[in-house]
Amino acid sequence: MVAVMRSSHSRPVDAPTSRTGRPRSAEADAAILAATRAALVELGWPKLTMSDVASRAGVAKTTLYRRWPGKSELVVDAVAALFDELELPGSDSLVTDIEDVVLQFAALLERPEAKTALMAVVAEATRDEALRQRIRTSIVDRQKRLVLLGRERAQARGELPREPDAATAARTADLIFDVIAGTVVHRALVSAEPVDRQWARTFTALLLGGLSAVTSGP
Amino acid sequence: MVAVMRSSHSRPVDAPTSRTGRPRSAEADAAILAATRAALVELGWPKLTMSDVASRAGVAKTTLYRRWPGKSELVVDAVAALFDELELPGSDSLVTDIEDVVLQFAALLERPEAKTALMAVVAEATRDEALRQRIRTSIVDRQKRLVLLGRERAQARGELPREPDAATAARTADLIFDVIAGTVVHRALVSAEPVDRQWARTFTALLLGGLSAVTSGP
Amino acid sequence: MVAVMRSSHSRPVDAPTSRTGRPRSAEADAAILAATRAALVELGWPKLTMSDVASRAGVAKTTLYRRWPGKSELVVDAVAALFDELELPGSDSLVTDIEDVVLQFAALLERPEAKTALMAVVAEATRDEALRQRIRTSIVDRQKRLVLLGRERAQARGELPREPDAATAARTADLIFDVIAGTVVHRALVSAEPVDRQWARTFTALLLGGLSAVTSGP
Amino acid sequence: MVAVMRSSHSRPVDAPTSRTGRPRSAEADAAILAATRAALVELGWPKLTMSDVASRAGVAKTTLYRRWPGKSELVVDAVAALFDELELPGSDSLVTDIEDVVLQFAALLERPEAKTALMAVVAEATRDEALRQRIRTSIVDRQKRLVLLGRERAQARGELPREPDAATAARTADLIFDVIAGTVVHRALVSAEPVDRQWARTFTALLLGGLSAVTSGP
DNA sequence: CGCTAACCGAGACGGTACGTCCCGTCTTTTG
DNA sequence: CAAAAGACGGGACGTACCGTCTCGGTTAGCG
């Protein structure tokens, strides 16, 4: 939430690295992340190697390790951008908003680089708190905006009641996020069943029905 | 749906192995699976090696490869047993049944061998249909029994209406399973927030509220 | 010279093994040796495996190990027969006899099963006295007959003088054998130059010239 | 005869390795060859393993494979140095020169690292032209200098006639080399009889007697 | 405008695990 | 009771990546 201690391995624009010496190439960063995504598509997470990424990016392996501690962190950064493509369609109904986001998310999970990378880094993160933190910061928390924005609009339209207090509001948003993200991932990657409009409609009905039961009172 | 052709790498009771030659040791199987679970606890998925499992089990590496194609399949079989420990408490209310199962599942996901292994094999499976199938057969589908049994009892108690037809019944059960499993996993492993009785209560309320909205409505 | 102590691993028709139980198949022996030679031709010594020989011979691996201690001994027996094909042509001149034997020997060393096996077992034998003994018994000493017979005939024709005593006769025969066998092997397998009639002629001249120098002088 | 194209697996002073990147450690080379010889003494060829050599040399297995294609080539290089210890004594008689070299060579063949390695690589080479070439380049051809030098000196002393032409000279030198090397190896390693001064004297007499017969007459 | 510090590519390094192959032994059923 | 079949413990193989370490050489900014 505040001043994270930055190691030399954090990426987003470190102001205060050293003032002297040759600066790191900015192009290299972009080339590396693009190479990582390309390698993910072709090879998938388990066969992706640092050497391969380096040679695709036209960069030495040392350059990779100077900037990221390892494969996991590199991949988190490489796929984080993909998730920012998700957006609330801005329809005039909460139902449509949710259905659309669900379908967008499912479409993203169809992309091989997202599918293979997402579960892999989550798996790595089960034993690595720093990585878990990085995933939350770079990917998960950024997408909560969709929940917050959707609720805001729905409340503005009167489709949803306002929350009594901020804590409840946050708790509810987290729950909704876990339900949506968790269910869609499970449907797509574990059950391996299609997430089509029909399914999205039913799931949205369940979610909103449950939501009104929860928010209306015990 | 019926008699699948079994390769030499399938485990559960192959009837028609060869009649001649020295038979495979049944003890070895048990020792290997136990060793795998122990290694998962100590080392976690990424540092677990086939050699290590072999030596823990007092078995040659070749014996492992004779029975499982690789690390992923071995681990699926090793952790599948853990999931069979889940059971419906047999309370007199659907709400309590769900809450209990959610808490049991969350407790299972606290165990390091389950946590590290489950996500890892799902990650591997994103590129390997055979592995995905194995996970569904050995783990996922077996736990659907909890959903089916819980619903059956609730319907017997009149807490839930009967489904109009078998297809709808199956579709709804799948949905509920995806919602419960997906949400709990996401809460526990991605959001990394506690799954306590309070959260379970709220989640159950949402689920049941949504369920009545789905089954009653059009 | 005779009565070699026979272990259970000696082949040539052991009469008095056990009197009871199923007798060892005599056909198996021939099949195994033939399979060994075939495998040597196709694979060469280093890639020849006991399992492969067994399956070629339609025999279980245990049968092999019941009869030979290991690969080296099996191969010695398998190639020994090849060397018995060498024979003195029975010409009317010592020069021709030697040239012919040299060419026959070189032709044998062209055959892949002989070439690859001979040097390999000699190599193994550098650290294994029992094997060295087996090679001498089965292969080397049997071919000394050619030297002895050739000399005998030459002496009968008056081309060579009689030896003054038996010890000298034996020593000279050994020397000649070492010179012929060693030189031809070195030419063929190390220098990898052709052993043709021209070379054989020169070599024979050298040998006979040297021989007269040795036997005539002090 | 001229500039052979060198692969990355050739050892002796590659001039034009790549100019960039970390250079290969020269110490490692020496350590590896020494370790190989030590391992040969202790274990003999068949039990010598690449892993063992690596750990003796304090080097990773990959470093071995980066420099030599396999065990055979490594051993050829490791023992080649031993053969360079042979030298012409510089006596004032051809007879003595030959006898001495024969005894030196036999003494070398007594050393376990030479004995076990030499035959083994020759055996491997029967199926591998590249290896055969390597043996000739690194070992065999280098020792022909002894024959050439010995003859040169003998001719200077008038003990031997000059050859009529270069081709004949080369052919004769090759023959002599095959006879000496082949005979001594056969005596020492196959017949397993001692190469003592007595035997060396007789053999030398035979060789020189034969030589004069060959060079004088047609 | 030349120092100098940090960057860069290349690639060798010590390690470790992989999955395969073969060894020689053992435990079955079949003849 | 031998033979076939084949699983067993063991161990070496050669390969692939890991993350680190030298190299020679480049590229800023500061002095």
Tab-separated table of N, CA and C in Angstrom, chain B residues 48-105:
chain	number	residue	atom	x	y	z
B	48	LEU	N	11.157	-31.401	-5.650
B	48	LEU	CA	10.971	-32.846	-5.570
B	48	LEU	C	11.588	-33.481	-6.804
B	49	THR	N	12.432	-34.494	-6.581
B	49	THR	CA	13.039	-35.165	-7.725
B	49	THR	C	12.703	-36.656	-7.699
B	50	MET	N	12.709	-37.228	-8.867
B	50	MET	CA	12.406	-38.640	-8.981
B	50	MET	C	13.440	-39.469	-8.221
B	51	SER	N	14.694	-39.092	-8.325
B	51	SER	CA	15.749	-39.808	-7.613
B	51	SER	C	15.497	-39.798	-6.114
B	52	ASP	N	15.096	-38.658	-5.619
B	52	ASP	CA	14.860	-38.545	-4.187
B	52	ASP	C	13.702	-39.431	-3.771
B	53	VAL	N	12.636	-39.390	-4.519
B	53	VAL	CA	11.492	-40.252	-4.199
B	53	VAL	C	11.928	-41.705	-4.207
B	54	ALA	N	12.692	-42.072	-5.226
B	54	ALA	CA	13.124	-43.457	-5.343
B	54	ALA	C	13.922	-43.884	-4.114
B	55	SER	N	14.864	-43.045	-3.717
B	55	SER	CA	15.712	-43.481	-2.609
B	55	SER	C	14.931	-43.487	-1.298
B	56	ARG	N	13.994	-42.545	-1.134
B	56	ARG	CA	13.153	-42.583	0.065
B	56	ARG	C	12.334	-43.864	0.122
B	57	ALA	N	11.875	-44.294	-1.045
B	57	ALA	CA	10.996	-45.458	-1.079
B	57	ALA	C	11.799	-46.763	-1.092
B	58	GLY	N	13.126	-46.648	-1.127
B	58	GLY	CA	13.956	-47.850	-1.179
B	58	GLY	C	13.774	-48.621	-2.465
B	59	VAL	N	13.757	-47.885	-3.540
B	59	VAL	CA	13.340	-48.425	-4.828
B	59	VAL	C	14.248	-47.811	-5.885
B	60	ALA	N	14.448	-48.497	-6.996
B	60	ALA	CA	15.280	-47.936	-8.055
B	60	ALA	C	14.472	-46.959	-8.895
B	61	LYS	N	15.185	-46.009	-9.468
B	61	LYS	CA	14.516	-45.008	-10.289
B	61	LYS	C	13.755	-45.668	-11.434
B	62	THR	N	14.337	-46.725	-11.974
B	62	THR	CA	13.666	-47.407	-13.091
B	62	THR	C	12.286	-47.920	-12.690
B	63	THR	N	12.149	-48.314	-11.444
B	63	THR	CA	10.850	-48.805	-10.989
B	63	THR	C	9.803	-47.691	-11.056
B	64	LEU	N	10.206	-46.485	-10.720
B	64	LEU	CA	9.283	-45.359	-10.849
B	64	LEU	C	8.852	-45.193	-12.297
B	65	TYR	N	9.832	-45.163	-13.189
B	65	TYR	CA	9.514	-44.869	-14.587
B	65	TYR	C	8.783	-46.030	-15.254
B	66	ARG	N	8.915	-47.225	-14.674
B	66	ARG	CA	8.162	-48.341	-15.216
B	66	ARG	C	6.667	-48.155	-14.948
B	67	ARG	N	6.338	-47.408	-13.919
B	67	ARG	CA	4.940	-47.313	-13.483
B	67	ARG	C	4.292	-45.972	-13.763
B	68	TRP	N	5.059	-44.923	-13.749
B	68	TRP	CA	4.496	-43.596	-14.040
B	68	TRP	C	5.340	-42.924	-15.105
B	69	PRO	N	4.725	-42.219	-16.025
B	69	PRO	CA	5.500	-41.588	-17.092
B	69	PRO	C	6.393	-40.468	-16.584
B	70	GLY	N	6.020	-39.857	-15.480
B	70	GLY	CA	6.852	-38.747	-15.011
B	70	GLY	C	6.364	-38.239	-13.685
B	71	LYS	N	7.020	-37.189	-13.267
B	71	LYS	CA	6.758	-36.572	-11.976
B	71	LYS	C	5.293	-36.163	-11.816
B	72	SER	N	4.725	-35.558	-12.826
B	72	SER	CA	3.367	-35.042	-12.705
B	72	SER	C	2.381	-36.156	-12.389
B	73	GLU	N	2.448	-37.213	-13.160
B	73	GLU	CA	1.488	-38.299	-12.979
B	73	GLU	C	1.672	-38.961	-11.617
B	74	LEU	N	2.904	-39.116	-11.226
B	74	LEU	CA	3.169	-39.693	-9.919
B	74	LEU	C	2.534	-38.858	-8.823
B	75	VAL	N	2.712	-37.554	-8.933
B	75	VAL	CA	2.191	-36.671	-7.890
B	75	VAL	C	0.668	-36.656	-7.891
B	76	VAL	N	0.072	-36.689	-9.050
B	76	VAL	CA	-1.391	-36.757	-9.085
B	76	VAL	C	-1.874	-37.956	-8.288
B	77	ASP	N	-1.286	-39.112	-8.562
B	77	ASP	CA	-1.712	-40.306	-7.832
B	77	ASP	C	-1.422	-40.188	-6.341
B	78	ALA	N	-0.281	-39.558	-6.037
B	78	ALA	CA	0.104	-39.477	-4.628
B	78	ALA	C	-0.843	-38.597	-3.829
B	79	VAL	N	-1.312	-37.512	-4.434
B	79	VAL	CA	-2.168	-36.614	-3.661
B	79	VAL	C	-3.643	-36.967	-3.797
B	80	ALA	N	-3.977	-37.779	-4.780
B	80	ALA	CA	-5.401	-38.100	-4.976
B	80	ALA	C	-5.997	-38.670	-3.695
B	81	ALA	N	-5.233	-39.486	-3.021
B	81	ALA	CA	-5.744	-40.117	-1.801
B	81	ALA	C	-6.138	-39.075	-0.756
B	82	LEU	N	-5.354	-38.001	-0.695
B	82	LEU	CA	-5.651	-36.980	0.309
B	82	LEU	C	-7.064	-36.436	0.146
B	83	PHE	N	-7.454	-36.291	-1.118
B	83	PHE	CA	-8.747	-35.668	-1.366
B	83	PHE	C	-9.904	-36.588	-1.001
B	84	ASP	N	-9.616	-37.866	-0.946
B	84	ASP	CA	-10.690	-38.786	-0.574
B	84	ASP	C	-11.029	-38.701	0.907
B	85	GLU	N	-10.185	-38.009	1.652
B	85	GLU	CA	-10.495	-37.836	3.077
B	85	GLU	C	-11.674	-36.895	3.299
B	86	LEU	N	-11.939	-36.041	2.331
B	86	LEU	CA	-13.073	-35.110	2.471
B	86	LEU	C	-14.359	-35.913	2.584
B	87	GLU	N	-15.232	-35.483	3.493
B	87	GLU	CA	-16.527	-36.164	3.536
B	87	GLU	C	-17.621	-35.236	4.047
B	88	LEU	N	-18.813	-35.571	3.643
B	88	LEU	CA	-19.972	-34.795	4.039
B	88	LEU	C	-20.277	-35.125	5.492
B	89	PRO	N	-20.436	-34.101	6.337
B	89	PRO	CA	-20.534	-34.381	7.766
B	89	PRO	C	-21.829	-35.092	8.147
B	90	GLY	N	-22.827	-34.998	7.312
B	90	GLY	CA	-24.082	-35.643	7.679
B	90	GLY	C	-24.863	-34.871	8.733
B	91	SER	N	-24.797	-33.542	8.647
B	91	SER	CA	-25.601	-32.721	9.566
B	91	SER	C	-27.050	-32.736	9.072
B	92	ASP	N	-27.898	-31.964	9.711
B	92	ASP	CA	-29.293	-31.953	9.291
B	92	ASP	C	-29.645	-30.680	8.542
B	93	SER	N	-28.600	-30.007	8.008
B	93	SER	CA	-28.929	-28.784	7.272
B	93	SER	C	-27.941	-28.577	6.124
B	94	LEU	N	-28.428	-28.140	5.021
B	94	LEU	CA	-27.588	-27.918	3.849
B	94	LEU	C	-26.531	-26.852	4.123
B	95	VAL	N	-26.938	-25.809	4.811
B	95	VAL	CA	-26.002	-24.730	5.128
B	95	VAL	C	-24.794	-25.282	5.887
B	96	THR	N	-25.066	-26.045	6.893
B	96	THR	CA	-23.969	-26.606	7.685
B	96	THR	C	-23.117	-27.548	6.846
B	97	ASP	N	-23.752	-28.367	6.038
B	97	ASP	CA	-23.002	-29.275	5.173
B	97	ASP	C	-22.021	-28.494	4.307
B	98	ILE	N	-22.489	-27.475	3.661
B	98	ILE	CA	-21.608	-26.721	2.757
B	98	ILE	C	-20.482	-26.055	3.534
B	99	GLU	N	-20.839	-25.379	4.611
B	99	GLU	CA	-19.804	-24.714	5.409
B	99	GLU	C	-18.720	-25.696	5.838
B	100	ASP	N	-19.155	-26.843	6.279
B	100	ASP	CA	-18.186	-27.834	6.741
B	100	ASP	C	-17.270	-28.307	5.614
B	101	VAL	N	-17.878	-28.582	4.486
B	101	VAL	CA	-17.045	-29.053	3.385
B	101	VAL	C	-16.061	-27.968	2.946
B	102	VAL	N	-16.532	-26.744	2.926
B	102	VAL	CA	-15.636	-25.643	2.560
B	102	VAL	C	-14.458	-25.580	3.525
B	103	LEU	N	-14.755	-25.707	4.802
B	103	LEU	CA	-13.675	-25.633	5.791
B	103	LEU	C	-12.747	-26.845	5.680
B	104	GLN	N	-13.306	-28.010	5.430
B	104	GLN	CA	-12.460	-29.184	5.238
B	104	GLN	C	-11.533	-29.001	4.037
B	105	PHE	N	-12.107	-28.497	2.982
B	105	PHE	CA	-11.321	-28.310	1.763
B	105	PHE	C	-10.212	-27.291	2.006
